Short mmCIF file of C-alpha atoms and ligand atoms in Angstrom, two decimals:
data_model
loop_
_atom_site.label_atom_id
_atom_site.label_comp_id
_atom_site.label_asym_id
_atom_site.label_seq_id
_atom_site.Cartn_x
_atom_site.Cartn_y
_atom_site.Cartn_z
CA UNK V 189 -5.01 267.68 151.20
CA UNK V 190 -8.14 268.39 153.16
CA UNK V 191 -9.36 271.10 155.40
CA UNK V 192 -12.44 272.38 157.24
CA UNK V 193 -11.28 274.87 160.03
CA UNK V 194 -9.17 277.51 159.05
CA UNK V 195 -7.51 279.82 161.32
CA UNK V 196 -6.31 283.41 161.29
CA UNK V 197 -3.37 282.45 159.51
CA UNK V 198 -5.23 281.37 155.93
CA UNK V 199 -3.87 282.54 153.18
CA UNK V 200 -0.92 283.99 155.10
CA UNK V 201 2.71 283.46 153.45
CA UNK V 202 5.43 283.04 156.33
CA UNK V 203 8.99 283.23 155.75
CA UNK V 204 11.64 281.71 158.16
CA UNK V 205 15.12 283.53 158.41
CA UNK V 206 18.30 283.23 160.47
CA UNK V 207 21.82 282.54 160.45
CA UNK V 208 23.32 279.80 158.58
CA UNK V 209 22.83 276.50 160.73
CA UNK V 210 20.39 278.38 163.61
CA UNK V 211 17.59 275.93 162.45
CA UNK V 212 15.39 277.65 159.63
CA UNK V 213 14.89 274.09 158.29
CA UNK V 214 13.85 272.56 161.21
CA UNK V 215 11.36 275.22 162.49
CA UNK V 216 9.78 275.04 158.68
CA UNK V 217 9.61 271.41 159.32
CA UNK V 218 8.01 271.86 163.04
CA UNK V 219 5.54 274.56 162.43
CA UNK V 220 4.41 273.32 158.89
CA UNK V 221 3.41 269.74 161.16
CA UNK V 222 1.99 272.07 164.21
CA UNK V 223 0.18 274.18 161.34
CA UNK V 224 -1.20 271.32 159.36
CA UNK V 225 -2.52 269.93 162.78
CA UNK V 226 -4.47 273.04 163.38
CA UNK V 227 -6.07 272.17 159.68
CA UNK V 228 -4.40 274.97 157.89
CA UNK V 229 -3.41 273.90 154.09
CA UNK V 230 0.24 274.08 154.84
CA UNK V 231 2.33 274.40 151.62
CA UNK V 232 6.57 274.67 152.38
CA UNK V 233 8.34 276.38 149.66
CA UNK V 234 11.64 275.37 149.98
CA UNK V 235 13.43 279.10 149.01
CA UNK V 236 17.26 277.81 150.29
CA UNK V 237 18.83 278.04 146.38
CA UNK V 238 22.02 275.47 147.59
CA UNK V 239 20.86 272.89 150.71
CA UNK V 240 19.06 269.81 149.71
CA UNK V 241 17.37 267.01 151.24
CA UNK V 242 13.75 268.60 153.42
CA UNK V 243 11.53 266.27 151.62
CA UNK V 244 13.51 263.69 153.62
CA UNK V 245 12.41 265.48 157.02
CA UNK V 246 9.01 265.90 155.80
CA UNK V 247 8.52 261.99 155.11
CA UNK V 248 8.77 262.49 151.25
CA UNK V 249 10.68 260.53 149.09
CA UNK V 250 11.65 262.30 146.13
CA UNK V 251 12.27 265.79 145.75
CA UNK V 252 9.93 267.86 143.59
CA UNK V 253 10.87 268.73 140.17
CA UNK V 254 11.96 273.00 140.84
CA UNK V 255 9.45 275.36 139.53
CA UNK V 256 12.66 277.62 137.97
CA UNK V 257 11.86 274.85 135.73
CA UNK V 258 8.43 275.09 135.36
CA UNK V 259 8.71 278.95 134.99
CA UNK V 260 11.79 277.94 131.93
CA UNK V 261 14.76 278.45 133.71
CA UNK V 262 16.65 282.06 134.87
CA UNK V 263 17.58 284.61 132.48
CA UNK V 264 21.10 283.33 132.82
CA UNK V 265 20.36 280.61 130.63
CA UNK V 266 17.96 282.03 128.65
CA UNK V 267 14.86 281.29 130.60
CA UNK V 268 12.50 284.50 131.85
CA UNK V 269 13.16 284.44 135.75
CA UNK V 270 15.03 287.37 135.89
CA UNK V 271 16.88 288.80 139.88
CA UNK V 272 14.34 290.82 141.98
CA UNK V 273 17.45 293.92 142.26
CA UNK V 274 17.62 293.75 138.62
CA UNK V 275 14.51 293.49 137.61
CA UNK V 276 11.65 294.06 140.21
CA UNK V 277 8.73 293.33 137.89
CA UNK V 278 6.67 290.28 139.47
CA UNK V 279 7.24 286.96 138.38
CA UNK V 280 4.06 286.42 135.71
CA UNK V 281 2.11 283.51 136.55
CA UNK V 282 2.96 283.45 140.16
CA UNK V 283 -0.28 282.53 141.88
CA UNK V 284 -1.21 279.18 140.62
CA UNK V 285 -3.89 276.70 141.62
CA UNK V 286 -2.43 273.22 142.75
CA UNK V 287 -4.57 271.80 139.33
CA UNK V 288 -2.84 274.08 137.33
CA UNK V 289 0.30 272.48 138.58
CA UNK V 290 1.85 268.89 136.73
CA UNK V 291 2.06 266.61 139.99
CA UNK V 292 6.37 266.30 139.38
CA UNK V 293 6.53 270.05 140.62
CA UNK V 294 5.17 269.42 144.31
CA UNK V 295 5.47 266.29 146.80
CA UNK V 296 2.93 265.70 150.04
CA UNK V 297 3.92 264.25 153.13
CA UNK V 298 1.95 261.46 155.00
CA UNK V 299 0.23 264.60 156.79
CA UNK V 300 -0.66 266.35 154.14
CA UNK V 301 1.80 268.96 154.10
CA UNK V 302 2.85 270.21 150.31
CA UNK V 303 6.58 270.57 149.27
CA UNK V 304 8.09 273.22 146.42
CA UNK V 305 11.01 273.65 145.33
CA UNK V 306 12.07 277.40 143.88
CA UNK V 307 15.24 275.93 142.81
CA UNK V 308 18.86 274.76 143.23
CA UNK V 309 21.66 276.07 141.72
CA UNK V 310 24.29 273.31 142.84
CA UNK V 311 22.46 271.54 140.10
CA UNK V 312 22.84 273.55 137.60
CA UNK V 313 26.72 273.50 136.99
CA UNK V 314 29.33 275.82 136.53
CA UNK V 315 28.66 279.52 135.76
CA UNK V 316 24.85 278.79 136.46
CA UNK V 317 24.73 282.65 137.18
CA UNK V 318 23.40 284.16 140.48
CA UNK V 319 20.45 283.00 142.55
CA UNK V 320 18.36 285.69 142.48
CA UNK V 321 15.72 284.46 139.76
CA UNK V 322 15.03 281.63 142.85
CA UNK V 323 14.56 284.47 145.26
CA UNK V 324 11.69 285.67 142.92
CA UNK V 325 9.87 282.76 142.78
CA UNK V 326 10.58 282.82 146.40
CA UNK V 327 9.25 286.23 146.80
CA UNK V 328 6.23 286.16 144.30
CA UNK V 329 4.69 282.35 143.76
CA UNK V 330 1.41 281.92 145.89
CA UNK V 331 -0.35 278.76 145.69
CA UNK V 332 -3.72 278.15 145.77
CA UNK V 333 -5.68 274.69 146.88
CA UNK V 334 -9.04 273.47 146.21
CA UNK V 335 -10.38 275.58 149.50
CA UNK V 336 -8.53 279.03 148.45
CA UNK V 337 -4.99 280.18 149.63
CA UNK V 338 -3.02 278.41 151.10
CA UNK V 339 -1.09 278.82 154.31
CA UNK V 340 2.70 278.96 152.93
CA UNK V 341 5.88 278.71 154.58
CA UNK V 342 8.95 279.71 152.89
CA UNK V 343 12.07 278.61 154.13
CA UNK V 344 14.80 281.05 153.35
CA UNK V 345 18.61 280.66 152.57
CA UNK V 346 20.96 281.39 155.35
CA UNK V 347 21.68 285.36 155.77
CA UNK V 348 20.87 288.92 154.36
CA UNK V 349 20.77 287.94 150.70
CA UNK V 350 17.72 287.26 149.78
CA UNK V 351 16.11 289.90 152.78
CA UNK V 352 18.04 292.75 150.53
CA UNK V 353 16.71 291.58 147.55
CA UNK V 354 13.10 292.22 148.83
CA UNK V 355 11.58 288.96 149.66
CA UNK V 356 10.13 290.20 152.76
CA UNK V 357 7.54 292.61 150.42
CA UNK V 358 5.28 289.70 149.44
CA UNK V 359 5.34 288.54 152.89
CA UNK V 360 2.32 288.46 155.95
CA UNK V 361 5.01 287.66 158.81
CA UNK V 362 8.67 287.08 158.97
CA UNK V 363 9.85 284.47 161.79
CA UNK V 364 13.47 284.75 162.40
CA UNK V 365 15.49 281.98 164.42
CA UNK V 366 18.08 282.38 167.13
CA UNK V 367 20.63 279.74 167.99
CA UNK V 368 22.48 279.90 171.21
CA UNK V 369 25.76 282.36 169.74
CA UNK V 370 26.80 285.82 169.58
CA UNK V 371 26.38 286.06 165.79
CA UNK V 372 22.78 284.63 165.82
CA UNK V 373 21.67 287.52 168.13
CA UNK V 374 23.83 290.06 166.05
CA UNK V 375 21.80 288.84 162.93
CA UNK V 376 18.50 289.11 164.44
CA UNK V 377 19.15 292.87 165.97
CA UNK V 378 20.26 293.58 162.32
CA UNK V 379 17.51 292.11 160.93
CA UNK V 380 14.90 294.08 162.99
CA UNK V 381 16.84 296.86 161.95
CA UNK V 382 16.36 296.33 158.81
CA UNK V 383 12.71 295.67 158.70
CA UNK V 384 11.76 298.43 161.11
CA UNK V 385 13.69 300.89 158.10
CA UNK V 386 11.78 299.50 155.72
CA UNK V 387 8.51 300.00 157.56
CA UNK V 388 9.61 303.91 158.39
CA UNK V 389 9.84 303.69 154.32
CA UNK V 390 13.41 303.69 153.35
CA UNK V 391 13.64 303.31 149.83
CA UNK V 392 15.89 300.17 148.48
CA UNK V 393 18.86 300.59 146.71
CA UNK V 394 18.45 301.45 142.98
CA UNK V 395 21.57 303.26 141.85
CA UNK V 396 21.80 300.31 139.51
CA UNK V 397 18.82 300.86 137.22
CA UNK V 398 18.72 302.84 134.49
CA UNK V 399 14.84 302.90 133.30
CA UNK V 400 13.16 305.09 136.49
CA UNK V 401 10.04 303.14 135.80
CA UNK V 402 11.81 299.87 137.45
CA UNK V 403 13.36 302.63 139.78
CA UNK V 404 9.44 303.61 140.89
CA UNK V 405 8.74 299.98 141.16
CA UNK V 406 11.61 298.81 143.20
CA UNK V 407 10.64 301.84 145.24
CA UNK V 408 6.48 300.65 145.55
CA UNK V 409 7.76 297.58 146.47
CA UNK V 410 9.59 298.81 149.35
CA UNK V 411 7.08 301.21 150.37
CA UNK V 412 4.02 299.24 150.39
CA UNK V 413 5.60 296.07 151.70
CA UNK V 414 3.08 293.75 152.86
CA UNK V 415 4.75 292.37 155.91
CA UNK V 416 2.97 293.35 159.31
CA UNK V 417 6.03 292.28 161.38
CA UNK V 418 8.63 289.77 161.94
CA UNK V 419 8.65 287.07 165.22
CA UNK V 420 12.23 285.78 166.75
CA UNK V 421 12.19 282.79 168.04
CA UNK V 422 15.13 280.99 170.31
CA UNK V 423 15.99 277.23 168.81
CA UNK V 424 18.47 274.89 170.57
CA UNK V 425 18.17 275.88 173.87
CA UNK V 426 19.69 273.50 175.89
CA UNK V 427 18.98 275.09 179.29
CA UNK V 428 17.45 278.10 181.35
CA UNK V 429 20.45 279.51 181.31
CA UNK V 430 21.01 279.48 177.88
CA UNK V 431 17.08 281.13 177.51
CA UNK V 432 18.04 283.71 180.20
CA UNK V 433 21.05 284.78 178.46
CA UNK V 434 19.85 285.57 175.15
CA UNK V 435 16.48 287.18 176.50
CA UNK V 436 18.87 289.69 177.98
CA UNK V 437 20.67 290.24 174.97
CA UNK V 438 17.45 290.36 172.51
CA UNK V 439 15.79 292.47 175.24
CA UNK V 440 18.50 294.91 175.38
CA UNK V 441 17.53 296.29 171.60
CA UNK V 442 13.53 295.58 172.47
CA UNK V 443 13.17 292.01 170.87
CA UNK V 444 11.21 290.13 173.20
CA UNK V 445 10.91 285.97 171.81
CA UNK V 446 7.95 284.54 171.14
CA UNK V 447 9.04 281.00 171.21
CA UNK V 448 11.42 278.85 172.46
CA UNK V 449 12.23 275.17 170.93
CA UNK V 450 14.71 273.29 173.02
CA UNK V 451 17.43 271.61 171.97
CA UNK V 452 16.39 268.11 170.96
CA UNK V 453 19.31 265.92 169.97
CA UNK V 454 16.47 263.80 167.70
CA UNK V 455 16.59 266.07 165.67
CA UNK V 456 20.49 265.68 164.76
CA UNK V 457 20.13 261.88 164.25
CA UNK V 458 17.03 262.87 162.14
CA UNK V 459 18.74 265.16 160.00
CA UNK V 460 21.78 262.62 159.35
CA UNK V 461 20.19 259.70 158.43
CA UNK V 462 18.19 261.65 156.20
CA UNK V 463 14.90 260.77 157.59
CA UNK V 464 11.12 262.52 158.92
CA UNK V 465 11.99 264.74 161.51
CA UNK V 466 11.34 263.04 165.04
CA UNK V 467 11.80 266.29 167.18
CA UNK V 468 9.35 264.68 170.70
CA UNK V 469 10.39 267.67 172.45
CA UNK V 470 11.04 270.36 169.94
CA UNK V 471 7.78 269.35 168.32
CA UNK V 472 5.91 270.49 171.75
CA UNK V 473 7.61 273.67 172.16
CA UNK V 474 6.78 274.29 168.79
CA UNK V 475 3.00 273.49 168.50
CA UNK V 476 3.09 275.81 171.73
CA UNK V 477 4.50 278.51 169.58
CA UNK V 478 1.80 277.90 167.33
CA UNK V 479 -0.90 278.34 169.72
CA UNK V 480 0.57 281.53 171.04
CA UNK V 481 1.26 282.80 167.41
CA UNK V 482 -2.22 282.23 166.98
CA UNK V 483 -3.43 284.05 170.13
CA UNK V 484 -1.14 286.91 169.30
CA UNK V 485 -2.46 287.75 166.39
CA UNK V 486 -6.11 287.25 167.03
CA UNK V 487 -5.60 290.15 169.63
CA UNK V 488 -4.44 292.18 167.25
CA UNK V 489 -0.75 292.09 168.41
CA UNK V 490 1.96 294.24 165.98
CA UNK V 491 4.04 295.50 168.48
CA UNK V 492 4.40 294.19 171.62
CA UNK V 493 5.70 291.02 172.82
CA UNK V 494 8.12 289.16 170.01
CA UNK V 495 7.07 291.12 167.34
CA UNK V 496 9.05 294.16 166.78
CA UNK V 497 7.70 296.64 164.40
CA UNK V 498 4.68 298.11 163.08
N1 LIG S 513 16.12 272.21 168.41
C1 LIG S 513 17.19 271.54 167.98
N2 LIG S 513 17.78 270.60 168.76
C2 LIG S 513 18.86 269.93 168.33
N3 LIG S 513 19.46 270.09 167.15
C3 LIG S 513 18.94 271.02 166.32
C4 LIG S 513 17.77 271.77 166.67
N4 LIG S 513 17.49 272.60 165.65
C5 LIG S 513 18.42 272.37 164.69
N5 LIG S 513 19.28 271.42 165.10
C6 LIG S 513 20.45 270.91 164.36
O1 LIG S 513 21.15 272.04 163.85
C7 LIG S 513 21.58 271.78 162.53
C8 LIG S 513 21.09 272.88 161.63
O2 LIG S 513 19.67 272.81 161.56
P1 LIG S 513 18.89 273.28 160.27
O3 LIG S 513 19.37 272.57 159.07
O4 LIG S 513 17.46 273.23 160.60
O5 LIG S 513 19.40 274.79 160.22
P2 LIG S 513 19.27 275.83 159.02
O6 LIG S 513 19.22 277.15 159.67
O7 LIG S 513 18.16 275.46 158.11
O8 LIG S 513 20.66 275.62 158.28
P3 LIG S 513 21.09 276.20 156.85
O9 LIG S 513 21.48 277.63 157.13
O10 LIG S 513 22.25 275.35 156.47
O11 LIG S 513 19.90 276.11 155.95
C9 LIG S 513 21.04 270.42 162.11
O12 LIG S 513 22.08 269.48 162.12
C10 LIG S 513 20.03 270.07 163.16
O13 LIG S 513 20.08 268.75 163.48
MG1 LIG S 514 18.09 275.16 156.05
#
């Protein structure tokens, strides 16, 4: 990994949500190339506790050991990562150096990018428990390279899950992907929802827990959540038709995109024969997304085009 320019994402941790199959993987794949370009120290934690195979789409060959095993394994099994709703206290150790870290817990593509793994419980066999120790790692593990923090992308499991269990909290910027359906747009008006409550400072859920000191930290955790906003960006578009008709329907509840990748059918072939992403299109659209990320936020943008609260 090297680096000289750094941009007015360093140090920022990113976290990509959407519906199941809307293209979370991809656009982690995408930006963390477009990023790495624009000589950020671009780290990918892969946060998705069941699907398997990015280090294929990132050029590398073997996936990283998890770092649920370098932390000792959930609470399940009798390891210390304990679930976020259960247990809000951070994950100890979770900002590491990279030379703190044994080399079999991250991989590096050809470009430089980093790979992590939080975990995967499909390896784990039966009654391996629920994810939520992988959604704190998820939520709490920072890494930090040679030149300070670096730039990390986390890429999310399909859904609500892990958004309810707080991951958002030890985020800088959420970027949530819309396919081309109905339910896509449903989940990204729900998820705006969502984080606009959380920004107006409605507490989590906490009827669970019994000591009211993890009640008052579930509760801080909420309230001072360090995300600034959350981006939606439109993936698969296959025409301007397709754009104009989910503009409408974003813009009807205020979201305005920030992005748009087109549909790219390299990327499908990519994806099945397990190998780097070649995305000539999407790629474009995407570094264009970066630029205008960029711009956005070096103008001090919270809350007016694509990004919907603050
Ligand atoms: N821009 C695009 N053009 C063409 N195909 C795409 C594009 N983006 C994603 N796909 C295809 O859509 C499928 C789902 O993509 P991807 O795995 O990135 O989604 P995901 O949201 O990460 O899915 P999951 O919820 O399973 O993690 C893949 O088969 C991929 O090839
Ligand atoms: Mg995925």
């Amino acid at each position: 990994m090297k680096s000289e320019t750094k941009g007015i994402l360093e140090g920022a941790r990113l976290g990509v949500f959407g519906k199941g199959g809307s293209g979370k993987s991809t656009a982690v794949v995408l930006l963390a190339r477009a990023l790495r370009n624009r000589r950020y120290d671009v780290c990918v934690l892969d946060a998705d506790s069941t699907n398997v195979g990015l280090q294929h789409a990132l050029g590398i060959t073997e996936p990283p050991v998890s770092l649920l095993d370098f932390y000792g394994g959930m609470v399940f099994s009798g390891g210390i990562v304990t679930c976020p709703v259960d247990d809000p206290i951070p994950l100890a150790n979770a900002e590491m150096s990279l030379e703190e870290l044994p080399s079999d817990y991250y991989g590096e593509s050809p470009q430089g990018i980093l790979l992590l793994v939080a975990g995967k419980i499909g390896r784990m066999g039966p009654g391996a428990g629920c994810d939520g120790p992988i959604a704190k790692i998820a939520r709490d593990f920072q890494l930090e390279t040679s030149h300070g923090k670096g730039l990390m992308i986390v890429d999310f499991k399909a859904g609500f899950e892990d958004s309810a269990r707080g991951v958002f909290t030890n985020l800088d910027w959420m970027i949530h992907i819309v396919d081309p359906t109905r339910a896509s747009v449903g989940m990204a008006i729900d998820m705006n929802e969502m984080v606009k409550q959380v920004k107006a400072g409605v507490p989590p859920a906490t009827e669970h827990l019994e000591d009211p000191r993890l009640v008052d930290l579930a509760t801080r955790f909420f309230k001072y959540a360090r995300v600034k906003g959350i981006f939606f960006v439109l993936n698969r578009v296959d025409s301007s038709e397709t754009e104009d008709l989910l503009r409408e329907s974003l813009g009807e509840q205020g979201i305005e995109p920030i992005g748009v990748i087109r549909d790219d059918p390299s990327i499908r072939r990519s994806w099945l024969e397990g190998r780097p992403l070649a995305a000539p299109v999407a790629q474009t659209d995407v570094d264009l997304l970066v630029e205008t990320l960029e711009v956005a936020l070096s103008s001090g943008m919270k809350s007016s085009v694509g990004a919907a609260v603050v």
